[in-house]
Coordinates of C-alpha atoms in Angstrom, one line a residue:
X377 CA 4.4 -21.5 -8.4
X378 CA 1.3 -20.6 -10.7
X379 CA 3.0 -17.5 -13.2
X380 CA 0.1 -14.9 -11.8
X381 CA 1.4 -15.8 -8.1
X382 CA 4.4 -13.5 -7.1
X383 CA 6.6 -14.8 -4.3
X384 CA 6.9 -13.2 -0.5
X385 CA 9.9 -10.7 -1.5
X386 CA 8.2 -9.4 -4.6
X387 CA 5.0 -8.9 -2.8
X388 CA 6.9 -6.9 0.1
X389 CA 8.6 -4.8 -2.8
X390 CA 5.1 -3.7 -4.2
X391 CA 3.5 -3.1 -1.3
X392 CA 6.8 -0.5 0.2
X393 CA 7.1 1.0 -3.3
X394 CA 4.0 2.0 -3.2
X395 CA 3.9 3.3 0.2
X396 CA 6.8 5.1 -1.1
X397 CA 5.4 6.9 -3.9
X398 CA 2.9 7.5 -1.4
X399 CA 4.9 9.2 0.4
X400 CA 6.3 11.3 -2.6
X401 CA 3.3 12.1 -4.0
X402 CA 1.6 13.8 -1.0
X403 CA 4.8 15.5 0.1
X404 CA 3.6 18.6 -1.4
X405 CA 1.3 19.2 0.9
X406 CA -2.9 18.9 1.4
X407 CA -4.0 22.1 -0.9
X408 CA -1.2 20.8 -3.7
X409 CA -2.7 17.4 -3.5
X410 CA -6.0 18.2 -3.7
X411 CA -5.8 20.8 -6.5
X412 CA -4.0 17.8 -8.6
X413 CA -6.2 15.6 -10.5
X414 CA -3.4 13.4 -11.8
X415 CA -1.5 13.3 -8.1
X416 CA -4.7 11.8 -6.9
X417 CA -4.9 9.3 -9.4
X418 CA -1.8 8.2 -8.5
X419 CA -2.1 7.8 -5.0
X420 CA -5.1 6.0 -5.1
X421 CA -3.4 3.4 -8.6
X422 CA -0.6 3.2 -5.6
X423 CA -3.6 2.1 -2.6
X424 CA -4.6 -0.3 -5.1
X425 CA -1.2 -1.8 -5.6
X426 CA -0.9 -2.2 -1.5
X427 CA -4.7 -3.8 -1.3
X428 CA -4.2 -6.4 -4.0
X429 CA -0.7 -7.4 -3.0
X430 CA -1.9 -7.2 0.7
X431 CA -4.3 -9.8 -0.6
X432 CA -2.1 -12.1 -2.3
X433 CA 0.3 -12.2 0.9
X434 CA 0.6 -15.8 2.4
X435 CA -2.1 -16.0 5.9
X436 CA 0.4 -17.1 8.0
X437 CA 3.0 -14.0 7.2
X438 CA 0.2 -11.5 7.9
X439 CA -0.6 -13.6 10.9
X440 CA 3.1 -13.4 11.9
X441 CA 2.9 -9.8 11.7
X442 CA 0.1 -8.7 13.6
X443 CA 1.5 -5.1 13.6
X444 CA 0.3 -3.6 10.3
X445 CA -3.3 -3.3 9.7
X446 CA -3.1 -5.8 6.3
X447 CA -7.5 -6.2 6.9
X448 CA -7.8 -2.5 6.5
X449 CA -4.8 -2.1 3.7
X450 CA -7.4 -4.7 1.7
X451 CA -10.5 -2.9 2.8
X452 CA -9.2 0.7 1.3
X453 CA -8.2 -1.1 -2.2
X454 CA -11.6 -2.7 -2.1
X455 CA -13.3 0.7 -1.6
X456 CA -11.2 2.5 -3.9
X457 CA -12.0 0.1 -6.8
X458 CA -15.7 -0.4 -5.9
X459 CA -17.0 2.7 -5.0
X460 CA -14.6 4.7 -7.5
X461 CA -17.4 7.5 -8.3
X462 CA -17.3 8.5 -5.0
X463 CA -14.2 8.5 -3.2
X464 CA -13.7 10.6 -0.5
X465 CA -10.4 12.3 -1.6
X466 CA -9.6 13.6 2.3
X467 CA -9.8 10.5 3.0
X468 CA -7.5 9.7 0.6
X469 CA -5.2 12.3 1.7
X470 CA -5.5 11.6 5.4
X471 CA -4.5 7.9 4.9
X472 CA -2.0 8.7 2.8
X473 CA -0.4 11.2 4.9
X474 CA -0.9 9.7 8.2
X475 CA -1.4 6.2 8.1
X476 CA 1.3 5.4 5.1
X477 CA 4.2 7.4 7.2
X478 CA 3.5 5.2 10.4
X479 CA 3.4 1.9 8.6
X480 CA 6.4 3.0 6.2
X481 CA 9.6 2.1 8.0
X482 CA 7.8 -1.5 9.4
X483 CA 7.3 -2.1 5.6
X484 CA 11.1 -1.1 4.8
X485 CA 11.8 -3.2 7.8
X486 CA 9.9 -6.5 6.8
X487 CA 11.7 -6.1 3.0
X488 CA 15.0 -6.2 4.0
X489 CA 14.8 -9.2 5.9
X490 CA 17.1 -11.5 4.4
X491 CA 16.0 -14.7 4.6
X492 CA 12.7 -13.5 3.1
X493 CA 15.0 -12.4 -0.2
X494 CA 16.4 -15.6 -0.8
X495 CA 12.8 -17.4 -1.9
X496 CA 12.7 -14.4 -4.8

């Protein structure tokens, strides 16, 4: 395995942590989140995370798993790094706070399969 390559598990783990700190970080509600410079920054560093590792996924995993929208997950990172000076922070907030919570516990699910852990 090429050193920049990261295996299956590790890729799962990035992409549910940062869902996680998704999750965190809007938890304090839309007003909160939108008044926070530095809570945005985060969220978005945290999309970005998802997209690439979303990216670097093997095809026929994301094929296998049809059930979370992996094309779209890839699509937001790619629109969050190229159009940076003009993200549309509700957006932001509405993905994080909708979309993250529904794909959450499918993400925790997929990490803890076990015989995905053993090729770590």
């Amino acid at each position: 395995m090429d050193k920049r390559q990261r295996a299956l598990p590790l890729l799962l783990a990035d992409i549910t942590g940062a869902a996680r700190e998704i999750a965190d970080y809007v938890s304090v509600g839309r007003e909160a989140f939108l008044a926070d410079r530095m809570r945005q920054r985060a969220v978005i560093q945290c999309f970005e995370v998802i997209g690439e590792a979303t990216k670097k996924l093997p095809d026929d995993f994301r094929s296998a798993h049809r059930q979370l929208p992996w094309r779209a997950m890839a699509a937001f990172r790619d629109k969050l790094i190229h159009d940076y000076f003009e993200v549309d922070l509700a957006l932001v907030w509405t993905t994080a706070s909708r979309e993250i919570a529904a794909m959450l516990p499918e993400l925790e699910r997929l990490s803890s399969i076990p015989d995905l852990k053993k090729d770590a």
